[in-house]
Short mmCIF file of C-alpha atoms in Angstrom, two decimals:
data_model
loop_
_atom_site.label_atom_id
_atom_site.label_comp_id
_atom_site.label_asym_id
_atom_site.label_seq_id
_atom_site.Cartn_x
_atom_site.Cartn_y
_atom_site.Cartn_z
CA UNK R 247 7.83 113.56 74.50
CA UNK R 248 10.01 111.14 73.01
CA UNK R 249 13.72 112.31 73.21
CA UNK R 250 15.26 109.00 71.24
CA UNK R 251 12.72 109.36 68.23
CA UNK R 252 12.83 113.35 68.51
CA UNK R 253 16.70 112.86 67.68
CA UNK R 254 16.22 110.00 65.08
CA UNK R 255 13.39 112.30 63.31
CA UNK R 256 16.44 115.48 63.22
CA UNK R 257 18.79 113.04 61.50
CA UNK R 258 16.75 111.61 59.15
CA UNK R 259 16.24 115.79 58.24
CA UNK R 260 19.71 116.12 58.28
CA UNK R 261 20.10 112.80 55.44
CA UNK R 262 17.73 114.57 53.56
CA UNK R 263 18.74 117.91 53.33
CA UNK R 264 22.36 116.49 52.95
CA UNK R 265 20.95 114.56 49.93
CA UNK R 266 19.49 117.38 48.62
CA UNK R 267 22.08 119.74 48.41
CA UNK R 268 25.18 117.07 47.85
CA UNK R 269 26.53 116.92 51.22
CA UNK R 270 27.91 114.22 52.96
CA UNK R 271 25.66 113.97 56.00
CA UNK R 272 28.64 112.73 58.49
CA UNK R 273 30.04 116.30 57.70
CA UNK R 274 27.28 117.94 59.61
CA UNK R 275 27.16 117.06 63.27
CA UNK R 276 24.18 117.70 65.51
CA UNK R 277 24.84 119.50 69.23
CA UNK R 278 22.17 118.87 71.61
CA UNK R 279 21.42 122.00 73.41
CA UNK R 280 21.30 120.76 76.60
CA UNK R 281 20.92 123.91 78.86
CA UNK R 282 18.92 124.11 81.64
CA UNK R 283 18.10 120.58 80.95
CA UNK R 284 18.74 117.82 83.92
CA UNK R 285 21.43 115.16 83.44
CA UNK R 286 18.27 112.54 82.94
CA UNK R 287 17.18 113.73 79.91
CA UNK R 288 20.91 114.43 79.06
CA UNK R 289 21.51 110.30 79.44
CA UNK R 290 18.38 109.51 77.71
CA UNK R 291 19.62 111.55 74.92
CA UNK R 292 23.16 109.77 75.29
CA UNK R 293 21.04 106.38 75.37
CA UNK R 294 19.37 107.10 71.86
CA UNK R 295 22.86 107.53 70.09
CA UNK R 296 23.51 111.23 70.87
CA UNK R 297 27.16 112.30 71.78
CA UNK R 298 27.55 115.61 71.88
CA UNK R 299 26.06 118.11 73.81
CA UNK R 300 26.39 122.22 73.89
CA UNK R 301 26.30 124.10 77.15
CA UNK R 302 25.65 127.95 77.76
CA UNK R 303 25.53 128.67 81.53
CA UNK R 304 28.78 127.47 83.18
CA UNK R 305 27.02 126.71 87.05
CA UNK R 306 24.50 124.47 85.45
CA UNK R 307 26.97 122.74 83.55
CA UNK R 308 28.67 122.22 86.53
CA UNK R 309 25.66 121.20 88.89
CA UNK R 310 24.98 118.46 86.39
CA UNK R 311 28.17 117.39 84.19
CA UNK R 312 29.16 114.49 87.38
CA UNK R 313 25.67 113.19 87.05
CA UNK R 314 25.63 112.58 83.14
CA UNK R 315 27.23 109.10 83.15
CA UNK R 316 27.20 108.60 79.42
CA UNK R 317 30.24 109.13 77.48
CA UNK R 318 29.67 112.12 75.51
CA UNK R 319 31.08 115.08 74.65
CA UNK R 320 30.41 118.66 75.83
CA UNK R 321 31.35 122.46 73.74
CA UNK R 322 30.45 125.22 75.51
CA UNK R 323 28.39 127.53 73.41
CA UNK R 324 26.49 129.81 75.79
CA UNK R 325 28.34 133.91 76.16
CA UNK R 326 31.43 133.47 78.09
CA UNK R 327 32.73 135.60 81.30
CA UNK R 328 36.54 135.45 81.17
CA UNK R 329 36.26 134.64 85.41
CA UNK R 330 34.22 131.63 85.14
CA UNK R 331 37.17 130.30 81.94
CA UNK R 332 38.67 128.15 84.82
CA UNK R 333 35.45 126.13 85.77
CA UNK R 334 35.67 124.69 82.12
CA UNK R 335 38.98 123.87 81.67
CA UNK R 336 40.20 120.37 80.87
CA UNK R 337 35.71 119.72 81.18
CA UNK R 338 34.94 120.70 77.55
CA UNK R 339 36.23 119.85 73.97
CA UNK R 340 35.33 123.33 72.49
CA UNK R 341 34.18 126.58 73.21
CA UNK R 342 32.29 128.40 70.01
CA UNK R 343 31.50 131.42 72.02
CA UNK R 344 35.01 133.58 72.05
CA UNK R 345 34.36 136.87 70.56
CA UNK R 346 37.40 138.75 72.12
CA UNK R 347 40.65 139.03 72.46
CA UNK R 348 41.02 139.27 76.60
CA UNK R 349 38.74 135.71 76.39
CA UNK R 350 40.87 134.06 74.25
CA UNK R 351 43.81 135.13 76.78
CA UNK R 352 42.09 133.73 79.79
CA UNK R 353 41.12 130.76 77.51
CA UNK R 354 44.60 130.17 76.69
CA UNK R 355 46.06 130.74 80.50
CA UNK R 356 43.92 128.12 81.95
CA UNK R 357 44.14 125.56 79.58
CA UNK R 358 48.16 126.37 79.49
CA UNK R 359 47.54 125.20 83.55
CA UNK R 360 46.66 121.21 82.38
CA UNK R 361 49.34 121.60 79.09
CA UNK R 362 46.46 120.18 76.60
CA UNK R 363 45.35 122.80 73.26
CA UNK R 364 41.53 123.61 73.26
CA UNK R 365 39.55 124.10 69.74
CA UNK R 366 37.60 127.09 69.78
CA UNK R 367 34.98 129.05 67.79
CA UNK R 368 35.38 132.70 66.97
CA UNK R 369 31.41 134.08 67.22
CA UNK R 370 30.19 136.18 64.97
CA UNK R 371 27.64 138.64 65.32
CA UNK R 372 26.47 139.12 61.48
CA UNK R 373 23.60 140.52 62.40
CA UNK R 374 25.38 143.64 64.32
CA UNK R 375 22.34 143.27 66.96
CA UNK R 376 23.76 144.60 70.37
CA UNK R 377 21.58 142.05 71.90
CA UNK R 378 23.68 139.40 70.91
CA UNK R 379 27.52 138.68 71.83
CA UNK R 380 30.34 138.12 68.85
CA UNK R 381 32.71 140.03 67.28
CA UNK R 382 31.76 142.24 64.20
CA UNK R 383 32.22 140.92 60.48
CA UNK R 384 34.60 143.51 60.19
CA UNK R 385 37.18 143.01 62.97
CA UNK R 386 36.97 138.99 62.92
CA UNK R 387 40.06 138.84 60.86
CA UNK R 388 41.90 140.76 63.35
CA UNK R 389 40.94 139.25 65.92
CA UNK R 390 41.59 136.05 64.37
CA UNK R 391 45.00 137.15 63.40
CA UNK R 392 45.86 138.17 67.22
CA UNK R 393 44.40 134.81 69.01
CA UNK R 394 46.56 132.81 66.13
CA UNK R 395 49.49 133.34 68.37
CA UNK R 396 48.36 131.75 71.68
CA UNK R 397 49.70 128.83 71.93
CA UNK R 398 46.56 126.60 73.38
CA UNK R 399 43.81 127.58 71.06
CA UNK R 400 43.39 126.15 68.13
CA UNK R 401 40.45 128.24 65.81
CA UNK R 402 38.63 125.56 63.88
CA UNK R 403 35.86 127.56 62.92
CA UNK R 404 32.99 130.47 63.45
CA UNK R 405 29.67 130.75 64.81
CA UNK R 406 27.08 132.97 64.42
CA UNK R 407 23.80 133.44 66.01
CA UNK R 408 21.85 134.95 63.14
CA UNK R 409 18.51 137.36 63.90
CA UNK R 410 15.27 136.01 64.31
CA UNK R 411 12.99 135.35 61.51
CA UNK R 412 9.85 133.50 61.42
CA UNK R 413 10.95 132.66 57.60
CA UNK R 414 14.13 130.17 58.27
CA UNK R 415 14.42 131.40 53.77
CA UNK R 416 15.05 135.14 55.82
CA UNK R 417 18.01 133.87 57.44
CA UNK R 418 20.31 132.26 54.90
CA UNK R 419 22.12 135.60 53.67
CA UNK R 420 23.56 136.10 56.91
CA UNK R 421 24.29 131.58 57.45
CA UNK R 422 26.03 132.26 53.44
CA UNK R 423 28.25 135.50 55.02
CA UNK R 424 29.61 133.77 57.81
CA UNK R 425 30.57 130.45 55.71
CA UNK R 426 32.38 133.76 53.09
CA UNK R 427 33.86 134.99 56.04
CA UNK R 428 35.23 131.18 57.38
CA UNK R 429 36.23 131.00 53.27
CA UNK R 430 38.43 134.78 53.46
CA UNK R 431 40.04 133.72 57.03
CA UNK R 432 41.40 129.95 55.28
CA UNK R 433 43.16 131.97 52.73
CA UNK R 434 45.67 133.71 55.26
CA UNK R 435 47.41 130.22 56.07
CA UNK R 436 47.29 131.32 59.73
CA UNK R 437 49.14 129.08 62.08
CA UNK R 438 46.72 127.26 64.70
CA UNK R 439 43.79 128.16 62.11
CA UNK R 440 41.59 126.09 60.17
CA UNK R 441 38.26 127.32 59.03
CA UNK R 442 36.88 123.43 59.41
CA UNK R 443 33.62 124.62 61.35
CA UNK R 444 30.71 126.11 60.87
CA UNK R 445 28.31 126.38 63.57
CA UNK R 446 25.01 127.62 63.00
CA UNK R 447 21.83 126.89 62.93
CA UNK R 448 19.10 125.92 65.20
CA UNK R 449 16.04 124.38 65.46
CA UNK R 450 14.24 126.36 62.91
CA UNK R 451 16.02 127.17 60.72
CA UNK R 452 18.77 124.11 60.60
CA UNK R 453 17.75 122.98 57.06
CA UNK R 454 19.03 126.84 55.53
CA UNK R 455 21.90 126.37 57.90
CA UNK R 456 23.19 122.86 56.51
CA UNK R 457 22.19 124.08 52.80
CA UNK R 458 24.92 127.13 53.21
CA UNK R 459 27.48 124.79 54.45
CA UNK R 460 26.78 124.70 58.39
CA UNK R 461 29.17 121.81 60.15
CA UNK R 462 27.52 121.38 63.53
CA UNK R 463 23.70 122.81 63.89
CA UNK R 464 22.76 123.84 67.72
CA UNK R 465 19.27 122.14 68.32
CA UNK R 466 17.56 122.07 71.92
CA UNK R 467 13.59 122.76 71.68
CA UNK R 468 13.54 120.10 68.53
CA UNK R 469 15.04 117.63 70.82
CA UNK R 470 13.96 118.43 74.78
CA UNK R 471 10.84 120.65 73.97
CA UNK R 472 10.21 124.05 74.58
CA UNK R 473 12.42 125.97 77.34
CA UNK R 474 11.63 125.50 81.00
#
């Protein structure tokens, strides 16, 4: 397995679909899912031209983040416990993962601690599946509305993680929703808000994604291979 050429191949996708659909390609970024992965194949990824990197289990971002000696940049994207907030702070760029209201308060205490704002996600669980974390499609604007006023967080966006469907064509009515629901949020003019994100998508289904306006696609098995 090739990690460089398995990240060239996804951007030359990207170009593509981007051509297709009459995007500019430099609007969509690509997050290398990096969990559970060791800080080698992190640098190698860093070493073919990849900066940015998405982590979802807090203690394995830890055990690794020193070793990674590239300089990238790391979101957290994984389902958040409001005790482990402080192991991140002032360590990530963004968090797409907050879903409530006592996160984005433990969120906004630690990062109040170092006196620097933090962009964050609000996640979005479309799909109402209680496997899966996020707030629902109908309470996202209040919830957006009540993490507006913390002073550290900055919304830039949603995520969702859609159901699964073999058919990546099943999954674009619910990738189309969340970019309507990033669409109804931008017209309140909240302060601290702006819908600029959109992160969805993964390694099957990253071509619907990017076609219904996806900003940042999550992509891990397309890059590192299949889970360990």
């Amino acid at each position: 397995m090739n990690i460089k050429s398995n990240i060239a191949e996804i951007r030359k996708s990207i170009d593509t679909v981007c051509a297709r659909c009459g995007r500019n390609p430099d609007a969509v970024r690509l997050v290398a899912v990096s969990k559970t992965k060791p800080a080698a194949m992190i640098n190698e990824a860093a070493a073919g031209g990849q900066t940015l990197f998405g982590e979802s289990y807090v203690q394995d971002f830890l055990d690794k983040a020193d070793d990674v000696t590239a300089d990238i940049e790391w979101h957290f994207i994984g389902g958040l416990q409001s005790n482990k907030v402080k192991y991140l702070c002032g360590k990530v760029a963004m968090i797409h993962s907050v879903d409530r209201l006592s996160l984005a308060r433990e969120i906004n205490k630690q990062w109040q601690k170092i006196d620097q704002p933090i962009d964050i996600l609000i996640q979005v669980n479309i799909g109402k599946e209680e496997s899966k974390s996020g707030t629902t499609a109908d309470e996202m604007t209040s919830l957006v509305r009540q993490v507006s006023e913390l002073p550290m967080l900055r919304v830039r966006g949603l995520m969702t993680l859609p159901p699964w469907f073999e058919e990546p064509e099943q999954v674009r009515p619910y990738f189309r929703q969340l970019r309507e629901l990033g669409e109804t949020v931008e017209e309140l003019n909240l302060p601290n808000v702006e819908m600029r994100e959109l992160s969805m998508g993964m390694s099957h289904d990253y071509e619907v994604a990017i076609e219904e306006g996806a900003t940042m696609i999550r992509i891990g098995t397309a890059i590192f291979g299949a889970r360990d």
